[in-house]
Amino acid sequence: MRITNLIHFRNLQGDLFGGVTAAIVSLPIALAFGVASGAGPVAGLYGAVCVGFFAALFGGTPTLISEPTGPMTVVMTAIVTSLTAANPDKGLAMAFTVVMLAGIFQIVFGILKLGKYITLMPYSVISGFMSGIGVIMIILQVGPLLGHKLSGGVLGTLQQLPSALLDIKPAETALGVMTLAILFLMPSKLKRVIPPQLLALVAATLGSIYLLPPDMAENIRRIGEIPMGLPKLQMPVFSLEQTKEIFVDAIMLAMLGCIDTLLTSVIADSLTRYQHDSDKELIGQGIGNLVSGICGGLPGAGATMGTVVNIQTGGRTALSGLTRALILLVVILWAAGLTRDIPMAVLAGIALKVGIDIIDWSFLQRAHKVSLKGALIMYGVIALTVFVDLIAAVGIGVFIANILTIQNLSEVQSKDVKAITDSDDEILLSEEEKQLMERANGRILLFYLSGPMIFGVSKAIAREQAVVENFDVLILDLSEVPLLGVSSALAIENAIKDACDKGRQVFIVGGSGKIMRRLERFQILQLIPPQNVIANRVEALKQAVALIEGQDVDLPAAVANSYMAETTSTATRK
């Protein structure tokens, strides 16, 4: 069932409860992602509010909860790191400009109705990419978990990790481990009462204040004061020299947000039995990210955890997402001071758990059993994502996966390209067709094509046509061809030209309107007389046999004379 009205008040109680619960789940995650990104905890909160509110208001998935997610935070972290390193004064403002531009790209994607194409990526690539992002998030949180602020991205963190391990801050590490223990070991029944992220946040924070000795508690790194009130609006900032870098980062962020969101929308559909509007959802996400960038917030996307919690607690319309965003806004405006004592290690533990959850453990365990090539692609994408570049990982992964897919399809479709000269069992012929082929005595080449003729099949067409040399009439049967690619059309053209150059007659049988229009545009039909374009194979065989036996088949005089002249010339040579 497709949703036509995203907001109504017939499920008011369920939507309000779903929104409140989703807000409770979102608060610690937004703080953790804000700190992890380098933009600060308030950026995570404003990202949760802006993206969540406007994506719910203008989006196409009523139960979707949108907020900063693990994948988006990892990309944003890399953007903030690179831009602030290049320009310490304006780097953060430029990073928010990237978020604005990513939102604009998403709006354009939605207007161009590209939603249905966004997720048309091989699963091995998506799985590898998401798992790679999970690994990055885990690596980046190890430093804060040990009590250190490590810099330099993944490679820099790995290089500094040995020294960090030799200088562990016991109090902060203990708080991080306590956080992870609550997240992993909390009973399922208790999870239904209180979100484990919130329990971990409150318990670890209170423990750091009241259970640790004063000297240790004072040395723990904490969030600090979060400015309350409305955000200071960010204006677009970038230099001409960095335009290309900003555009590339924005496109990468936009594409990742689209993929992350639409995959979550599919999950929401499966839980609610409704069908989301992909293009409208992209527009809503784009507006949300545009506003988030203007307000100095992190980019966001559809969040699986928040969405599932929202649905399970009664949310059914976009009112739940609006409620959640407004509750978080109240926290920013009047209660942000309550978060100042939250230890960084606790947020690192929450973010690390998110990284572990992002990894596609299920597919990692089965990939090598399902497909060795698919497994190698997935592992390659993971390595490229972690150690090289996110765009390179996706680009190379999609390219290799598509090449392998095209190769497999071409091999399968090549089996449906058959050239026969007698009534064998290569294709299914009626009794009448078998009799006509036997009467032709091998002088008719029936070229049977079936299925989509993609460009990889063109070699098979040329190969099959070259196998048989001694024939007088070529019949191209396109009755079961739903798609004719450019390369295959040109291969057919070469086969027709070769036959015509040798004075042979050519018939085209049964092409659909789409196929015939393709042949007409390539001017292939002009190579043969109009009467040689025939609707069914039996009639083509009858005319071909009549030509071979020298009967009058009501062909144009010029064609008949040409054929008779070629036949006479052939007989003379023999």
PDB file of N, CA and C in Angstrom, residues 71-126:
ATOM      1  N   PRO A  71      27.558   5.779   9.071  1.00  0.00           N
ATOM      2  CA  PRO A  71      28.220   6.041   7.794  1.00  0.00           C
ATOM      3  C   PRO A  71      28.378   7.529   7.483  1.00  0.00           C
ATOM      4  N   MET A  72      27.330   8.311   7.710  1.00  0.00           N
ATOM      5  CA  MET A  72      27.408   9.748   7.433  1.00  0.00           C
ATOM      6  C   MET A  72      28.424  10.427   8.358  1.00  0.00           C
ATOM      7  N   THR A  73      28.503   9.966   9.598  1.00  0.00           N
ATOM      8  CA  THR A  73      29.450  10.561  10.547  1.00  0.00           C
ATOM      9  C   THR A  73      30.886  10.253  10.155  1.00  0.00           C
ATOM     10  N   VAL A  74      31.126   9.026   9.683  1.00  0.00           N
ATOM     11  CA  VAL A  74      32.480   8.671   9.250  1.00  0.00           C
ATOM     12  C   VAL A  74      32.933   9.567   8.102  1.00  0.00           C
ATOM     13  N   VAL A  75      32.052   9.754   7.120  1.00  0.00           N
ATOM     14  CA  VAL A  75      32.396  10.619   5.987  1.00  0.00           C
ATOM     15  C   VAL A  75      32.576  12.060   6.445  1.00  0.00           C
ATOM     16  N   MET A  76      31.681  12.522   7.312  1.00  0.00           N
ATOM     17  CA  MET A  76      31.788  13.894   7.819  1.00  0.00           C
ATOM     18  C   MET A  76      33.074  14.083   8.617  1.00  0.00           C
ATOM     19  N   THR A  77      33.485  13.078   9.350  1.00  0.00           N
ATOM     20  CA  THR A  77      34.736  13.161  10.104  1.00  0.00           C
ATOM     21  C   THR A  77      35.917  13.386   9.168  1.00  0.00           C
ATOM     22  N   ALA A  78      35.946  12.627   8.066  1.00  0.00           N
ATOM     23  CA  ALA A  78      37.028  12.794   7.087  1.00  0.00           C
ATOM     24  C   ALA A  78      36.988  14.187   6.460  1.00  0.00           C
ATOM     25  N   ILE A  79      35.787  14.683   6.184  1.00  0.00           N
ATOM     26  CA  ILE A  79      35.647  16.018   5.581  1.00  0.00           C
ATOM     27  C   ILE A  79      36.125  17.094   6.547  1.00  0.00           C
ATOM     28  N   VAL A  80      35.681  17.008   7.796  1.00  0.00           N
ATOM     29  CA  VAL A  80      36.093  18.000   8.799  1.00  0.00           C
ATOM     30  C   VAL A  80      37.602  17.969   8.995  1.00  0.00           C
ATOM     31  N   THR A  81      38.159  16.770   9.073  1.00  0.00           N
ATOM     32  CA  THR A  81      39.602  16.641   9.292  1.00  0.00           C
ATOM     33  C   THR A  81      40.403  17.261   8.161  1.00  0.00           C
ATOM     34  N   SER A  82      40.034  16.943   6.910  1.00  0.00           N
ATOM     35  CA  SER A  82      40.800  17.437   5.758  1.00  0.00           C
ATOM     36  C   SER A  82      40.647  18.945   5.578  1.00  0.00           C
ATOM     37  N   LEU A  83      39.436  19.469   5.753  1.00  0.00           N
ATOM     38  CA  LEU A  83      39.208  20.901   5.521  1.00  0.00           C
ATOM     39  C   LEU A  83      39.797  21.763   6.639  1.00  0.00           C
ATOM     40  N   THR A  84      39.706  21.293   7.871  1.00  0.00           N
ATOM     41  CA  THR A  84      40.296  22.080   8.975  1.00  0.00           C
ATOM     42  C   THR A  84      41.818  22.023   8.934  1.00  0.00           C
ATOM     43  N   ALA A  85      42.367  20.915   8.445  1.00  0.00           N
ATOM     44  CA  ALA A  85      43.823  20.842   8.301  1.00  0.00           C
ATOM     45  C   ALA A  85      44.316  21.814   7.239  1.00  0.00           C
ATOM     46  N   ALA A  86      43.545  21.938   6.149  1.00  0.00           N
ATOM     47  CA  ALA A  86      43.937  22.850   5.066  1.00  0.00           C
ATOM     48  C   ALA A  86      43.668  24.305   5.423  1.00  0.00           C
ATOM     49  N   ASN A  87      42.610  24.551   6.209  1.00  0.00           N
ATOM     50  CA  ASN A  87      42.236  25.928   6.553  1.00  0.00           C
ATOM     51  C   ASN A  87      41.677  25.943   7.979  1.00  0.00           C
ATOM     52  N   PRO A  88      42.559  26.075   8.993  1.00  0.00           N
ATOM     53  CA  PRO A  88      42.101  25.983  10.387  1.00  0.00           C
ATOM     54  C   PRO A  88      41.026  26.998  10.755  1.00  0.00           C
ATOM     55  N   ASP A  89      41.041  28.160  10.136  1.00  0.00           N
ATOM     56  CA  ASP A  89      40.096  29.212  10.506  1.00  0.00           C
ATOM     57  C   ASP A  89      38.696  28.962   9.948  1.00  0.00           C
ATOM     58  N   LYS A  90      38.628  28.537   8.695  1.00  0.00           N
ATOM     59  CA  LYS A  90      37.329  28.399   8.034  1.00  0.00           C
ATOM     60  C   LYS A  90      36.997  26.953   7.668  1.00  0.00           C
ATOM     61  N   GLY A  91      37.831  26.028   8.098  1.00  0.00           N
ATOM     62  CA  GLY A  91      37.625  24.630   7.703  1.00  0.00           C
ATOM     63  C   GLY A  91      36.292  24.072   8.149  1.00  0.00           C
ATOM     64  N   LEU A  92      35.891  24.352   9.405  1.00  0.00           N
ATOM     65  CA  LEU A  92      34.632  23.813   9.910  1.00  0.00           C
ATOM     66  C   LEU A  92      33.444  24.422   9.166  1.00  0.00           C
ATOM     67  N   ALA A  93      33.514  25.726   8.881  1.00  0.00           N
ATOM     68  CA  ALA A  93      32.444  26.373   8.113  1.00  0.00           C
ATOM     69  C   ALA A  93      32.360  25.773   6.707  1.00  0.00           C
ATOM     70  N   MET A  94      33.505  25.450   6.136  1.00  0.00           N
ATOM     71  CA  MET A  94      33.507  24.821   4.806  1.00  0.00           C
ATOM     72  C   MET A  94      32.893  23.422   4.861  1.00  0.00           C
ATOM     73  N   ALA A  95      33.131  22.726   5.977  1.00  0.00           N
ATOM     74  CA  ALA A  95      32.533  21.401   6.124  1.00  0.00           C
ATOM     75  C   ALA A  95      31.011  21.489   6.155  1.00  0.00           C
ATOM     76  N   PHE A  96      30.481  22.505   6.843  1.00  0.00           N
ATOM     77  CA  PHE A  96      29.029  22.688   6.849  1.00  0.00           C
ATOM     78  C   PHE A  96      28.520  23.109   5.470  1.00  0.00           C
ATOM     79  N   THR A  97      29.355  23.787   4.697  1.00  0.00           N
ATOM     80  CA  THR A  97      28.994  24.113   3.307  1.00  0.00           C
ATOM     81  C   THR A  97      28.842  22.849   2.481  1.00  0.00           C
ATOM     82  N   VAL A  98      29.710  21.877   2.736  1.00  0.00           N
ATOM     83  CA  VAL A  98      29.601  20.585   2.060  1.00  0.00           C
ATOM     84  C   VAL A  98      28.268  19.921   2.395  1.00  0.00           C
ATOM     85  N   VAL A  99      27.853  20.017   3.654  1.00  0.00           N
ATOM     86  CA  VAL A  99      26.563  19.438   4.071  1.00  0.00           C
ATOM     87  C   VAL A  99      25.414  20.123   3.321  1.00  0.00           C
ATOM     88  N   MET A 100      25.462  21.455   3.215  1.00  0.00           N
ATOM     89  CA  MET A 100      24.421  22.180   2.466  1.00  0.00           C
ATOM     90  C   MET A 100      24.375  21.716   1.014  1.00  0.00           C
ATOM     91  N   LEU A 101      25.549  21.636   0.400  1.00  0.00           N
ATOM     92  CA  LEU A 101      25.611  21.251  -1.010  1.00  0.00           C
ATOM     93  C   LEU A 101      25.137  19.812  -1.205  1.00  0.00           C
ATOM     94  N   ALA A 102      25.461  18.938  -0.257  1.00  0.00           N
ATOM     95  CA  ALA A 102      24.976  17.551  -0.330  1.00  0.00           C
ATOM     96  C   ALA A 102      23.454  17.523  -0.295  1.00  0.00           C
ATOM     97  N   GLY A 103      22.854  18.370   0.559  1.00  0.00           N
ATOM     98  CA  GLY A 103      21.396  18.457   0.593  1.00  0.00           C
ATOM     99  C   GLY A 103      20.821  18.910  -0.724  1.00  0.00           C
ATOM    100  N   ILE A 104      21.464  19.874  -1.369  1.00  0.00           N
ATOM    101  CA  ILE A 104      20.996  20.358  -2.680  1.00  0.00           C
ATOM    102  C   ILE A 104      21.073  19.231  -3.703  1.00  0.00           C
ATOM    103  N   PHE A 105      22.160  18.470  -3.679  1.00  0.00           N
ATOM    104  CA  PHE A 105      22.288  17.338  -4.611  1.00  0.00           C
ATOM    105  C   PHE A 105      21.172  16.326  -4.381  1.00  0.00           C
ATOM    106  N   GLN A 106      20.847  16.053  -3.138  1.00  0.00           N
ATOM    107  CA  GLN A 106      19.778  15.091  -2.852  1.00  0.00           C
ATOM    108  C   GLN A 106      18.430  15.593  -3.360  1.00  0.00           C
ATOM    109  N   ILE A 107      18.176  16.892  -3.218  1.00  0.00           N
ATOM    110  CA  ILE A 107      16.941  17.467  -3.748  1.00  0.00           C
ATOM    111  C   ILE A 107      16.889  17.290  -5.262  1.00  0.00           C
ATOM    112  N   VAL A 108      18.021  17.546  -5.929  1.00  0.00           N
ATOM    113  CA  VAL A 108      18.089  17.383  -7.387  1.00  0.00           C
ATOM    114  C   VAL A 108      17.848  15.928  -7.768  1.00  0.00           C
ATOM    115  N   PHE A 109      18.451  14.982  -7.018  1.00  0.00           N
ATOM    116  CA  PHE A 109      18.231  13.560  -7.292  1.00  0.00           C
ATOM    117  C   PHE A 109      16.745  13.219  -7.210  1.00  0.00           C
ATOM    118  N   GLY A 110      16.075  13.773  -6.209  1.00  0.00           N
ATOM    119  CA  GLY A 110      14.650  13.498  -6.048  1.00  0.00           C
ATOM    120  C   GLY A 110      13.823  14.104  -7.159  1.00  0.00           C
ATOM    121  N   ILE A 111      14.142  15.350  -7.555  1.00  0.00           N
ATOM    122  CA  ILE A 111      13.405  16.015  -8.632  1.00  0.00           C
ATOM    123  C   ILE A 111      13.585  15.261  -9.947  1.00  0.00           C
ATOM    124  N   LEU A 112      14.793  14.735 -10.175  1.00  0.00           N
ATOM    125  CA  LEU A 112      15.064  13.973 -11.399  1.00  0.00           C
ATOM    126  C   LEU A 112      14.558  12.541 -11.322  1.00  0.00           C
ATOM    127  N   LYS A 113      13.912  12.206 -10.185  1.00  0.00           N
ATOM    128  CA  LYS A 113      13.328  10.862  -9.989  1.00  0.00           C
ATOM    129  C   LYS A 113      14.375   9.749 -10.122  1.00  0.00           C
ATOM    130  N   LEU A 114      15.495   9.937  -9.445  1.00  0.00           N
ATOM    131  CA  LEU A 114      16.572   8.950  -9.477  1.00  0.00           C
ATOM    132  C   LEU A 114      16.508   7.979  -8.299  1.00  0.00           C
ATOM    133  N   GLY A 115      15.462   8.113  -7.483  1.00  0.00           N
ATOM    134  CA  GLY A 115      15.369   7.294  -6.287  1.00  0.00           C
ATOM    135  C   GLY A 115      15.456   5.805  -6.555  1.00  0.00           C
ATOM    136  N   LYS A 116      14.783   5.356  -7.614  1.00  0.00           N
ATOM    137  CA  LYS A 116      14.750   3.917  -7.884  1.00  0.00           C
ATOM    138  C   LYS A 116      16.083   3.390  -8.391  1.00  0.00           C
ATOM    139  N   TYR A 117      16.989   4.288  -8.795  1.00  0.00           N
ATOM    140  CA  TYR A 117      18.284   3.852  -9.305  1.00  0.00           C
ATOM    141  C   TYR A 117      19.375   3.888  -8.243  1.00  0.00           C
ATOM    142  N   ILE A 118      19.153   4.642  -7.167  1.00  0.00           N
ATOM    143  CA  ILE A 118      20.214   4.875  -6.189  1.00  0.00           C
ATOM    144  C   ILE A 118      20.734   3.573  -5.588  1.00  0.00           C
ATOM    145  N   THR A 119      19.815   2.687  -5.256  1.00  0.00           N
ATOM    146  CA  THR A 119      20.220   1.459  -4.567  1.00  0.00           C
ATOM    147  C   THR A 119      20.500   0.306  -5.522  1.00  0.00           C
ATOM    148  N   LEU A 120      20.562   0.574  -6.827  1.00  0.00           N
ATOM    149  CA  LEU A 120      20.879  -0.484  -7.786  1.00  0.00           C
ATOM    150  C   LEU A 120      22.383  -0.729  -7.804  1.00  0.00           C
ATOM    151  N   MET A 121      22.886  -1.159  -6.678  1.00  0.00           N
ATOM    152  CA  MET A 121      24.297  -1.485  -6.534  1.00  0.00           C
ATOM    153  C   MET A 121      24.414  -2.935  -6.086  1.00  0.00           C
ATOM    154  N   PRO A 122      25.453  -3.647  -6.529  1.00  0.00           N
ATOM    155  CA  PRO A 122      25.637  -5.031  -6.071  1.00  0.00           C
ATOM    156  C   PRO A 122      25.731  -5.099  -4.551  1.00  0.00           C
ATOM    157  N   TYR A 123      25.095  -6.093  -3.985  1.00  0.00           N
ATOM    158  CA  TYR A 123      25.083  -6.192  -2.523  1.00  0.00           C
ATOM    159  C   TYR A 123      26.488  -6.374  -1.960  1.00  0.00           C
ATOM    160  N   SER A 124      27.350  -7.063  -2.702  1.00  0.00           N
ATOM    161  CA  SER A 124      28.720  -7.257  -2.218  1.00  0.00           C
ATOM    162  C   SER A 124      29.427  -5.921  -2.031  1.00  0.00           C
ATOM    163  N   VAL A 125      29.121  -4.940  -2.896  1.00  0.00           N
ATOM    164  CA  VAL A 125      29.727  -3.615  -2.775  1.00  0.00           C
ATOM    165  C   VAL A 125      29.124  -2.866  -1.585  1.00  0.00           C
ATOM    166  N   ILE A 126      27.791  -2.881  -1.473  1.00  0.00           N
ATOM    167  CA  ILE A 126      27.130  -2.199  -0.356  1.00  0.00           C
ATOM    168  C   ILE A 126      27.593  -2.796   0.972  1.00  0.00           C
TER     169      ILE A 126
END
